[in-house]
Amino acid sequence: MGPRIEEELVQFLKKNSDVFAWTVHDLEGINPGVMTLKLNANPTFRQICQKKRNFGIERNDIIRKEVEKLLAAGHIRPVQYPEWLANVVLVPNPTTKKEVQKLTGRMAALSRFLSPGAERGLPFFKTLRKMDGFSWNEEFQKAFDNLKEYLSKPPLLTKPRAGETLCVYLAASEEAVSAVLVRVEGKEHQPVYYVSKVLQGAEQKYPPIEKLALALIMAVRKLRPYFQSHQVTVLANQPLKHILASPNALGRMVKWAVELSEHDIEFEPRPAIKAQILADFILETKGEKDDKSNKDWTMFVDGSSTSSKSGVGIVMKSPEADHIEYAITLEFPFK
C-alpha cells in the first residue's frame, strides 16, 4: 500500500468515525433482519448445573487478568447483594420421622450459615430420639417457625483476605457448643463461618470452661484451612489460655492443648459485643442445674479410742433422708 492510498484511507476513517463503536455503550444492536444469533438447543432438555472448577495458580492468574480486562472495558461489572436473594417457598410442617430426618439433613448442609445451628436444630434431634412414634407439638412448631424466619434473612458471610488476623467467638450451653469465625474490618465484625455441635452423653456434664475448650477444638478441626493460613485470636469469657497451659491439666485438656499448639492462636478476653450478628450468636454459658444444692446435708461424727488404736465414724444424711456411713481405723491411740 502506497503512502497516497494509506493517507486516503485514514482520511476516510476519520470522516466516518461516527459509525464506529468506541465503547460498549455505543453499541446500538443489530437489526434481527440482518443478523440473529440463536442457541440451537432443545428446550425440552433439563438444565445441567456445572460443577465448580478448580484451576492451578498459573491458570488462575490468566483468568484474573482476563476478568480485569472485561471490567476495564465495561463488558461486565461486579454485583453485590447486601440482602439474601431467594425465591420464597412454602415449606409444610413435617408429618413423619422421615420428613424430620430430611429437615435435619438440610440444616446440616446449611450449618455454616446458621447461628448457632445446633441450638436451632436441637428440638428436631430430640424428636428423632423418641422411640414411641412421631408427635409434632408446640415446641417443635415454634422452633420450625423461628428457623424459617431466620433463613429468610440469614447473615451475609464474607471471605477473609490473605494474611489478616481472624477472630473466633465461642459459646456453650447445657446441650450444645458453637463457634463463629469472623474478620474484623475497623469496627465491623463480619462472620466467615459458623460451626456448632450437639453435646452427647458425658459431654453434657463437662464444666463450662471445658465446653468452651471443646467448642474451640471443634472449630479448629472443621476450619483447619483457616487456622493454618491465618493468625487467629480466640475471644472468650473464660481463662482458656491459663487452663490449657496449666501444668496441672489432665486428661482431655492436655490432649486438646497439644492439638492446639500446632496453630498460631492467641487468647484475649471477650470485649463487649456491639455487632448485632454476634450478639444474636453469643449464648452466655449457663450454669449447671442446681436442683438440690440449696438443701442442706447433715453430718454426724463420733470417735473411739483404746490403748493401742482409735477410730472415727461418720454418718451423712442427705435431704432425701439417705444415710451414708463411713468408718476409719487409726493405728494409734487418741488422747
mmCIF file of C-alpha atoms in Angstrom:
data_model
loop_
_atom_site.group_PDB
_atom_site.id
_atom_site.type_symbol
_atom_site.label_atom_id
_atom_site.label_comp_id
_atom_site.label_asym_id
_atom_site.label_seq_id
_atom_site.Cartn_x
_atom_site.Cartn_y
_atom_site.Cartn_z
ATOM 1 C CA MET A 1 0.000 0.000 0.000
ATOM 2 C CA GLY A 2 1.442 3.314 -1.079
ATOM 3 C CA PRO A 3 1.584 6.453 1.045
ATOM 4 C CA ARG A 4 -1.141 8.153 -1.017
ATOM 5 C CA ILE A 5 -3.657 5.302 -0.622
ATOM 6 C CA GLU A 6 -2.863 4.961 3.090
ATOM 7 C CA GLU A 7 -3.491 8.676 3.615
ATOM 8 C CA GLU A 8 -6.804 8.467 1.737
ATOM 9 C CA LEU A 9 -7.925 5.532 3.944
ATOM 10 C CA VAL A 10 -7.002 7.408 7.117
ATOM 11 C CA GLN A 11 -8.950 10.462 5.998
ATOM 12 C CA PHE A 12 -11.915 8.261 5.072
ATOM 13 C CA LEU A 13 -11.948 6.609 8.513
ATOM 14 C CA LYS A 14 -11.715 9.961 10.274
ATOM 15 C CA LYS A 15 -14.559 11.325 8.177
ATOM 16 C CA ASN A 16 -16.797 8.384 9.138
ATOM 17 C CA SER A 17 -15.640 7.961 12.754
ATOM 18 C CA ASP A 18 -19.216 8.365 13.983
ATOM 19 C CA VAL A 19 -20.180 4.905 12.678
ATOM 20 C CA PHE A 20 -17.669 3.149 14.951
ATOM 21 C CA ALA A 21 -18.490 1.956 18.491
ATOM 22 C CA TRP A 22 -15.713 3.186 20.736
ATOM 23 C CA THR A 23 -17.267 1.886 23.978
ATOM 24 C CA VAL A 24 -19.768 -0.798 24.908
ATOM 25 C CA HIS A 25 -22.443 1.858 25.396
ATOM 26 C CA ASP A 26 -22.066 2.919 21.734
ATOM 27 C CA LEU A 27 -23.314 -0.478 20.558
ATOM 28 C CA GLU A 28 -26.902 0.072 19.466
ATOM 29 C CA GLY A 29 -27.507 -3.509 18.419
ATOM 30 C CA ILE A 30 -28.063 -5.166 15.085
ATOM 31 C CA ASN A 31 -31.360 -5.414 13.280
ATOM 32 C CA PRO A 32 -32.588 -9.028 13.634
ATOM 33 C CA GLY A 33 -33.473 -8.867 9.963
ATOM 34 C CA VAL A 34 -29.761 -8.550 9.172
ATOM 35 C CA MET A 35 -28.215 -10.994 11.646
ATOM 36 C CA THR A 36 -29.512 -13.154 14.507
ATOM 37 C CA LEU A 37 -27.647 -15.369 16.962
ATOM 38 C CA LYS A 38 -29.583 -18.393 18.189
ATOM 39 C CA LEU A 39 -28.655 -21.237 20.521
ATOM 40 C CA ASN A 40 -29.686 -24.438 18.811
ATOM 41 C CA ALA A 41 -30.688 -26.367 21.945
ATOM 42 C CA ASN A 42 -33.750 -28.451 22.573
ATOM 43 C CA PRO A 43 -35.884 -26.504 25.078
ATOM 44 C CA THR A 44 -37.245 -29.776 26.479
ATOM 45 C CA PHE A 45 -33.829 -30.815 27.806
ATOM 46 C CA ARG A 46 -33.319 -30.233 31.525
ATOM 47 C CA GLN A 47 -30.682 -27.746 32.636
ATOM 48 C CA ILE A 48 -27.381 -29.109 33.929
ATOM 49 C CA CYS A 49 -25.580 -27.397 36.786
ATOM 50 C CA GLN A 50 -21.883 -27.183 36.044
ATOM 51 C CA LYS A 51 -19.521 -28.273 38.799
ATOM 52 C CA LYS A 52 -17.152 -25.787 40.339
ATOM 53 C CA ARG A 53 -13.820 -25.867 38.529
ATOM 54 C CA ASN A 54 -10.592 -25.587 40.477
ATOM 55 C CA PHE A 55 -7.627 -24.293 38.478
ATOM 56 C CA GLY A 56 -3.917 -24.082 39.160
ATOM 57 C CA ILE A 57 -2.143 -20.912 40.246
ATOM 58 C CA GLU A 58 -0.905 -20.022 36.733
ATOM 59 C CA ARG A 59 -4.316 -20.536 35.150
ATOM 60 C CA ASN A 60 -5.979 -18.531 37.926
ATOM 61 C CA ASP A 61 -3.643 -15.618 37.144
ATOM 62 C CA ILE A 62 -4.648 -15.778 33.474
ATOM 63 C CA ILE A 63 -8.346 -15.857 34.392
ATOM 64 C CA ARG A 64 -7.919 -12.908 36.755
ATOM 65 C CA LYS A 65 -6.211 -10.827 34.033
ATOM 66 C CA GLU A 66 -8.990 -11.596 31.553
ATOM 67 C CA VAL A 67 -11.632 -10.624 34.110
ATOM 68 C CA GLU A 68 -9.801 -7.354 34.774
ATOM 69 C CA LYS A 69 -9.795 -6.635 31.027
ATOM 70 C CA LEU A 70 -13.549 -7.212 30.840
ATOM 71 C CA LEU A 71 -14.096 -4.966 33.862
ATOM 72 C CA ALA A 72 -11.951 -2.202 32.342
ATOM 73 C CA ALA A 73 -13.820 -2.429 29.031
ATOM 74 C CA GLY A 74 -17.198 -2.292 30.768
ATOM 75 C CA HIS A 75 -18.385 -5.645 29.454
ATOM 76 C CA ILE A 76 -19.008 -6.916 32.991
ATOM 77 C CA ARG A 77 -19.476 -5.255 36.372
ATOM 78 C CA PRO A 78 -19.392 -6.521 39.971
ATOM 79 C CA VAL A 79 -22.743 -7.009 41.669
ATOM 80 C CA GLN A 80 -23.187 -7.188 45.425
ATOM 81 C CA TYR A 81 -26.337 -8.356 47.144
ATOM 82 C CA PRO A 82 -26.471 -6.973 50.698
ATOM 83 C CA GLU A 83 -29.757 -8.796 51.202
ATOM 84 C CA TRP A 84 -30.333 -12.510 50.785
ATOM 85 C CA LEU A 85 -31.955 -13.255 47.414
ATOM 86 C CA ALA A 86 -34.085 -16.378 47.180
ATOM 87 C CA ASN A 87 -37.446 -17.495 45.935
ATOM 88 C CA VAL A 88 -39.975 -17.778 48.728
ATOM 89 C CA VAL A 89 -41.059 -21.392 49.011
ATOM 90 C CA LEU A 90 -43.835 -22.564 51.300
ATOM 91 C CA VAL A 91 -42.452 -25.411 53.393
ATOM 92 C CA PRO A 92 -45.086 -27.594 55.083
ATOM 93 C CA ASN A 93 -44.630 -28.890 58.601
ATOM 94 C CA PRO A 94 -43.024 -32.338 58.848
ATOM 95 C CA THR A 95 -45.577 -35.066 59.462
ATOM 96 C CA THR A 96 -43.339 -38.137 59.775
ATOM 97 C CA LYS A 97 -39.933 -39.008 61.202
ATOM 98 C CA LYS A 98 -38.633 -39.384 57.651
ATOM 99 C CA GLU A 99 -39.513 -35.774 56.877
ATOM 100 C CA VAL A 100 -37.842 -34.617 60.112
ATOM 101 C CA GLN A 101 -34.700 -36.508 59.052
ATOM 102 C CA LYS A 102 -34.780 -34.683 55.714
ATOM 103 C CA LEU A 103 -35.147 -31.378 57.568
ATOM 104 C CA THR A 104 -32.152 -32.065 59.835
ATOM 105 C CA GLY A 105 -30.132 -33.110 56.774
ATOM 106 C CA ARG A 106 -30.858 -29.789 55.089
ATOM 107 C CA MET A 107 -29.920 -27.966 58.281
ATOM 108 C CA ALA A 108 -26.598 -29.828 58.350
ATOM 109 C CA ALA A 109 -25.917 -28.669 54.779
ATOM 110 C CA LEU A 110 -26.671 -25.068 55.813
ATOM 111 C CA SER A 111 -24.825 -25.253 59.136
ATOM 112 C CA ARG A 112 -22.157 -22.707 58.120
ATOM 113 C CA PHE A 113 -24.930 -20.103 57.676
ATOM 114 C CA LEU A 114 -26.823 -20.914 60.899
ATOM 115 C CA SER A 115 -26.037 -19.111 64.141
ATOM 116 C CA PRO A 116 -25.922 -21.365 66.123
ATOM 117 C CA GLY A 117 -27.075 -24.319 64.058
ATOM 118 C CA ALA A 118 -27.019 -26.987 66.762
ATOM 119 C CA GLU A 119 -29.201 -24.949 69.111
ATOM 120 C CA ARG A 120 -31.762 -24.274 66.391
ATOM 121 C CA GLY A 121 -31.940 -27.921 65.372
ATOM 122 C CA LEU A 122 -31.935 -29.415 68.864
ATOM 123 C CA PRO A 123 -35.745 -29.826 69.127
ATOM 124 C CA PHE A 124 -35.773 -31.808 65.877
ATOM 125 C CA PHE A 125 -32.963 -34.090 67.046
ATOM 126 C CA LYS A 126 -34.908 -34.755 70.242
ATOM 127 C CA THR A 127 -37.876 -35.790 68.123
ATOM 128 C CA LEU A 128 -35.787 -38.351 66.254
ATOM 129 C CA ARG A 129 -34.538 -39.871 69.514
ATOM 130 C CA LYS A 130 -38.030 -40.757 70.642
ATOM 131 C CA MET A 131 -38.933 -44.376 70.010
ATOM 132 C CA ASP A 132 -42.668 -44.129 70.755
ATOM 133 C CA GLY A 133 -43.833 -42.707 67.449
ATOM 134 C CA PHE A 134 -43.941 -39.228 65.924
ATOM 135 C CA SER A 135 -45.612 -36.236 67.529
ATOM 136 C CA TRP A 136 -45.392 -32.607 66.424
ATOM 137 C CA ASN A 137 -46.073 -30.324 69.374
ATOM 138 C CA GLU A 138 -45.987 -26.601 70.034
ATOM 139 C CA GLU A 139 -42.265 -26.585 70.910
ATOM 140 C CA PHE A 140 -41.315 -28.094 67.537
ATOM 141 C CA GLN A 141 -43.652 -25.724 65.694
ATOM 142 C CA LYS A 142 -42.064 -22.713 67.403
ATOM 143 C CA ALA A 143 -38.550 -23.940 66.543
ATOM 144 C CA PHE A 144 -39.630 -24.586 62.937
ATOM 145 C CA ASP A 145 -41.132 -21.096 62.592
ATOM 146 C CA ASN A 146 -38.001 -19.497 64.081
ATOM 147 C CA LEU A 147 -35.839 -21.449 61.637
ATOM 148 C CA LYS A 148 -37.871 -20.289 58.627
ATOM 149 C CA GLU A 149 -37.799 -16.692 59.854
ATOM 150 C CA TYR A 150 -34.018 -16.844 60.343
ATOM 151 C CA LEU A 151 -33.387 -18.375 56.912
ATOM 152 C CA SER A 152 -35.384 -15.589 55.266
ATOM 153 C CA LYS A 153 -32.689 -13.089 56.376
ATOM 154 C CA PRO A 154 -29.500 -15.009 57.213
ATOM 155 C CA PRO A 155 -26.208 -13.168 57.856
ATOM 156 C CA LEU A 156 -24.051 -12.368 54.838
ATOM 157 C CA LEU A 157 -20.792 -14.314 55.069
ATOM 158 C CA THR A 158 -17.510 -12.796 53.896
ATOM 159 C CA LYS A 159 -14.228 -14.106 52.566
ATOM 160 C CA PRO A 160 -11.062 -13.432 54.601
ATOM 161 C CA ARG A 161 -8.115 -11.701 52.988
ATOM 162 C CA ALA A 162 -4.703 -13.296 52.837
ATOM 163 C CA GLY A 163 -2.556 -12.614 55.880
ATOM 164 C CA GLU A 164 -5.163 -10.891 58.040
ATOM 165 C CA THR A 165 -5.891 -11.906 61.624
ATOM 166 C CA LEU A 166 -9.218 -13.607 62.255
ATOM 167 C CA CYS A 167 -11.197 -13.862 65.483
ATOM 168 C CA VAL A 168 -13.171 -16.728 66.974
ATOM 169 C CA TYR A 169 -16.092 -16.245 69.347
ATOM 170 C CA LEU A 170 -17.070 -19.240 71.474
ATOM 171 C CA ALA A 171 -20.366 -20.052 73.171
ATOM 172 C CA ALA A 172 -21.643 -23.008 75.158
ATOM 173 C CA SER A 173 -24.932 -24.065 76.678
ATOM 174 C CA GLU A 174 -26.070 -27.170 78.516
ATOM 175 C CA GLU A 175 -26.768 -29.103 75.321
ATOM 176 C CA ALA A 176 -24.637 -27.566 72.545
ATOM 177 C CA VAL A 177 -21.437 -25.667 71.797
ATOM 178 C CA SER A 178 -20.909 -23.169 68.983
ATOM 179 C CA ALA A 179 -18.178 -21.067 67.405
ATOM 180 C CA VAL A 180 -18.094 -18.354 64.763
ATOM 181 C CA LEU A 181 -15.054 -17.270 62.749
ATOM 182 C CA VAL A 182 -15.127 -13.530 61.982
ATOM 183 C CA ARG A 183 -12.953 -10.960 60.274
ATOM 184 C CA VAL A 184 -12.627 -7.505 61.807
ATOM 185 C CA GLU A 185 -12.582 -4.502 59.493
ATOM 186 C CA GLY A 186 -12.482 -1.330 61.520
ATOM 187 C CA LYS A 187 -15.418 -1.544 63.898
ATOM 188 C CA GLU A 188 -17.263 -4.034 61.721
ATOM 189 C CA HIS A 189 -17.365 -7.730 62.626
ATOM 190 C CA GLN A 190 -18.164 -9.820 59.556
ATOM 191 C CA PRO A 191 -18.855 -13.565 60.008
ATOM 192 C CA VAL A 192 -16.913 -16.026 57.867
ATOM 193 C CA TYR A 193 -18.110 -19.419 59.082
ATOM 194 C CA TYR A 194 -20.396 -20.859 61.772
ATOM 195 C CA VAL A 195 -19.837 -24.266 63.389
ATOM 196 C CA SER A 196 -21.815 -25.981 66.134
ATOM 197 C CA LYS A 197 -22.176 -29.343 67.811
ATOM 198 C CA VAL A 198 -24.823 -31.051 69.926
ATOM 199 C CA LEU A 199 -23.311 -32.429 73.125
ATOM 200 C CA GLN A 200 -23.600 -36.179 73.526
ATOM 201 C CA GLY A 201 -23.581 -38.281 76.684
ATOM 202 C CA ALA A 202 -20.782 -37.334 79.078
ATOM 203 C CA GLU A 203 -20.052 -34.126 77.124
ATOM 204 C CA GLN A 204 -23.152 -32.554 78.685
ATOM 205 C CA LYS A 205 -21.530 -32.941 82.127
ATOM 206 C CA TYR A 206 -18.360 -31.050 81.203
ATOM 207 C CA PRO A 207 -17.650 -27.914 83.259
ATOM 208 C CA PRO A 208 -18.423 -24.665 81.392
ATOM 209 C CA ILE A 209 -14.761 -23.948 80.631
ATOM 210 C CA GLU A 210 -14.243 -27.446 79.191
ATOM 211 C CA LYS A 211 -17.285 -26.943 76.988
ATOM 212 C CA LEU A 212 -15.684 -23.790 75.593
ATOM 213 C CA ALA A 213 -12.452 -25.710 75.025
ATOM 214 C CA LEU A 214 -14.478 -28.360 73.187
ATOM 215 C CA ALA A 215 -16.042 -25.619 71.034
ATOM 216 C CA LEU A 216 -12.551 -24.368 70.144
ATOM 217 C CA ILE A 217 -11.313 -27.875 69.287
ATOM 218 C CA MET A 218 -14.382 -28.419 67.103
ATOM 219 C CA ALA A 219 -13.710 -25.130 65.279
ATOM 220 C CA VAL A 220 -10.025 -25.995 64.740
ATOM 221 C CA ARG A 221 -10.878 -29.398 63.287
ATOM 222 C CA LYS A 222 -13.640 -28.170 60.988
ATOM 223 C CA LEU A 223 -11.916 -24.945 59.911
ATOM 224 C CA ARG A 224 -8.354 -26.234 59.687
ATOM 225 C CA PRO A 225 -7.523 -24.379 56.403
ATOM 226 C CA TYR A 226 -8.345 -21.047 58.059
ATOM 227 C CA PHE A 227 -6.289 -21.818 61.178
ATOM 228 C CA GLN A 228 -3.326 -22.951 59.061
ATOM 229 C CA SER A 229 -3.232 -19.840 56.857
ATOM 230 C CA HIS A 230 -4.205 -17.112 59.356
ATOM 231 C CA GLN A 231 -3.334 -15.995 62.838
ATOM 232 C CA VAL A 232 -6.434 -16.493 64.972
ATOM 233 C CA THR A 233 -7.432 -14.668 68.149
ATOM 234 C CA VAL A 234 -9.841 -16.521 70.438
ATOM 235 C CA LEU A 235 -12.219 -14.237 72.355
ATOM 236 C CA ALA A 236 -13.824 -15.963 75.333
ATOM 237 C CA ASN A 237 -15.245 -15.042 78.722
ATOM 238 C CA GLN A 238 -13.255 -17.830 80.418
ATOM 239 C CA PRO A 239 -9.470 -18.097 81.076
ATOM 240 C CA LEU A 240 -8.933 -20.753 78.416
ATOM 241 C CA LYS A 241 -5.273 -19.884 77.916
ATOM 242 C CA HIS A 242 -4.378 -20.468 81.567
ATOM 243 C CA ILE A 243 -6.365 -23.693 81.811
ATOM 244 C CA LEU A 244 -4.836 -25.195 78.658
ATOM 245 C CA ALA A 245 -1.308 -24.126 79.661
ATOM 246 C CA SER A 246 -1.643 -25.196 83.283
ATOM 247 C CA PRO A 247 0.829 -27.902 84.386
ATOM 248 C CA ASN A 248 -1.985 -29.413 86.449
ATOM 249 C CA ALA A 249 -4.158 -30.034 83.390
ATOM 250 C CA LEU A 250 -5.074 -33.681 82.975
ATOM 251 C CA GLY A 251 -6.796 -35.980 80.538
ATOM 252 C CA ARG A 252 -8.560 -34.482 77.565
ATOM 253 C CA MET A 253 -7.414 -30.917 78.351
ATOM 254 C CA VAL A 254 -3.775 -31.973 77.848
ATOM 255 C CA LYS A 255 -4.691 -33.692 74.587
ATOM 256 C CA TRP A 256 -6.545 -30.613 73.365
ATOM 257 C CA ALA A 257 -3.671 -28.309 74.377
ATOM 258 C CA VAL A 258 -1.235 -30.387 72.301
ATOM 259 C CA GLU A 259 -3.600 -30.292 69.317
ATOM 260 C CA LEU A 260 -3.965 -26.510 69.552
ATOM 261 C CA SER A 261 -0.214 -25.915 69.861
ATOM 262 C CA GLU A 262 0.356 -26.509 66.130
ATOM 263 C CA HIS A 263 -1.625 -23.370 65.238
ATOM 264 C CA ASP A 264 -0.895 -19.666 65.724
ATOM 265 C CA ILE A 265 -3.625 -18.948 68.275
ATOM 266 C CA GLU A 266 -3.816 -16.028 70.691
ATOM 267 C CA PHE A 267 -6.268 -15.735 73.581
ATOM 268 C CA GLU A 268 -7.904 -12.480 74.673
ATOM 269 C CA PRO A 269 -10.842 -11.617 76.947
ATOM 270 C CA ARG A 270 -14.068 -11.183 75.065
ATOM 271 C CA PRO A 271 -14.981 -7.486 74.779
ATOM 272 C CA ALA A 272 -18.461 -6.034 74.785
ATOM 273 C CA ILE A 273 -20.478 -7.304 71.827
ATOM 274 C CA LYS A 274 -21.610 -4.403 69.622
ATOM 275 C CA ALA A 275 -22.355 -6.177 66.344
ATOM 276 C CA GLN A 276 -25.956 -7.411 66.280
ATOM 277 C CA ILE A 277 -24.996 -10.573 64.382
ATOM 278 C CA LEU A 278 -22.548 -11.598 67.104
ATOM 279 C CA ALA A 279 -24.945 -10.544 69.846
ATOM 280 C CA ASP A 280 -27.503 -12.943 68.399
ATOM 281 C CA PHE A 281 -24.891 -15.689 68.229
ATOM 282 C CA ILE A 282 -23.442 -15.474 71.730
ATOM 283 C CA LEU A 283 -25.156 -17.725 74.226
ATOM 284 C CA GLU A 284 -23.907 -16.976 77.701
ATOM 285 C CA THR A 285 -22.672 -20.136 79.403
ATOM 286 C CA LYS A 286 -25.446 -21.482 81.543
ATOM 287 C CA GLY A 287 -24.656 -22.879 84.950
ATOM 288 C CA GLU A 288 -25.242 -26.495 85.812
ATOM 289 C CA LYS A 289 -28.704 -27.390 87.014
ATOM 290 C CA ASP A 290 -28.908 -26.593 90.694
ATOM 291 C CA ASP A 291 -31.830 -28.686 91.800
ATOM 292 C CA LYS A 292 -30.593 -29.868 95.192
ATOM 293 C CA SER A 293 -27.630 -27.632 96.023
ATOM 294 C CA ASN A 294 -29.782 -25.289 98.104
ATOM 295 C CA LYS A 295 -30.720 -28.102 100.520
ATOM 296 C CA ASP A 296 -28.512 -28.911 103.471
ATOM 297 C CA TRP A 297 -26.856 -32.208 104.306
ATOM 298 C CA THR A 298 -26.431 -33.310 107.923
ATOM 299 C CA MET A 299 -23.219 -34.916 109.187
ATOM 300 C CA PHE A 300 -22.719 -36.810 112.484
ATOM 301 C CA VAL A 301 -19.210 -37.529 113.749
ATOM 302 C CA ASP A 302 -18.153 -39.796 116.620
ATOM 303 C CA GLY A 303 -14.924 -41.431 117.725
ATOM 304 C CA SER A 304 -13.472 -44.108 119.974
ATOM 305 C CA SER A 305 -10.058 -44.894 121.403
ATOM 306 C CA THR A 306 -8.295 -47.853 123.062
ATOM 307 C CA SER A 307 -4.835 -48.357 124.486
ATOM 308 C CA SER A 308 -3.403 -49.183 121.047
ATOM 309 C CA LYS A 309 -5.793 -47.865 118.383
ATOM 310 C CA SER A 310 -8.541 -45.366 117.753
ATOM 311 C CA GLY A 311 -11.289 -44.824 115.204
ATOM 312 C CA VAL A 312 -13.595 -42.278 113.645
ATOM 313 C CA GLY A 313 -17.158 -42.817 112.455
ATOM 314 C CA ILE A 314 -19.015 -40.508 110.085
ATOM 315 C CA VAL A 315 -22.701 -40.606 109.119
ATOM 316 C CA MET A 316 -24.043 -38.244 106.442
ATOM 317 C CA LYS A 317 -27.755 -37.689 105.898
ATOM 318 C CA SER A 318 -28.969 -36.347 102.548
ATOM 319 C CA PRO A 319 -32.022 -34.093 102.068
ATOM 320 C CA GLU A 320 -33.888 -37.203 100.890
ATOM 321 C CA ALA A 321 -33.065 -38.961 104.195
ATOM 322 C CA ASP A 322 -30.456 -41.255 102.634
ATOM 323 C CA HIS A 323 -27.690 -42.303 105.043
ATOM 324 C CA ILE A 324 -24.029 -42.674 104.085
ATOM 325 C CA GLU A 325 -21.834 -44.297 106.724
ATOM 326 C CA TYR A 326 -18.046 -44.356 106.786
ATOM 327 C CA ALA A 327 -15.605 -45.630 109.421
ATOM 328 C CA ILE A 328 -11.854 -45.020 109.691
ATOM 329 C CA THR A 329 -9.440 -47.063 111.806
ATOM 330 C CA LEU A 330 -6.383 -45.225 113.114
ATOM 331 C CA GLU A 331 -3.263 -47.191 114.046
ATOM 332 C CA PHE A 332 -2.550 -45.047 117.087
ATOM 333 C CA PRO A 333 -4.410 -44.215 120.275
ATOM 334 C CA PHE A 334 -6.143 -40.874 120.614
ATOM 335 C CA LYS A 335 -5.569 -38.954 123.804
#
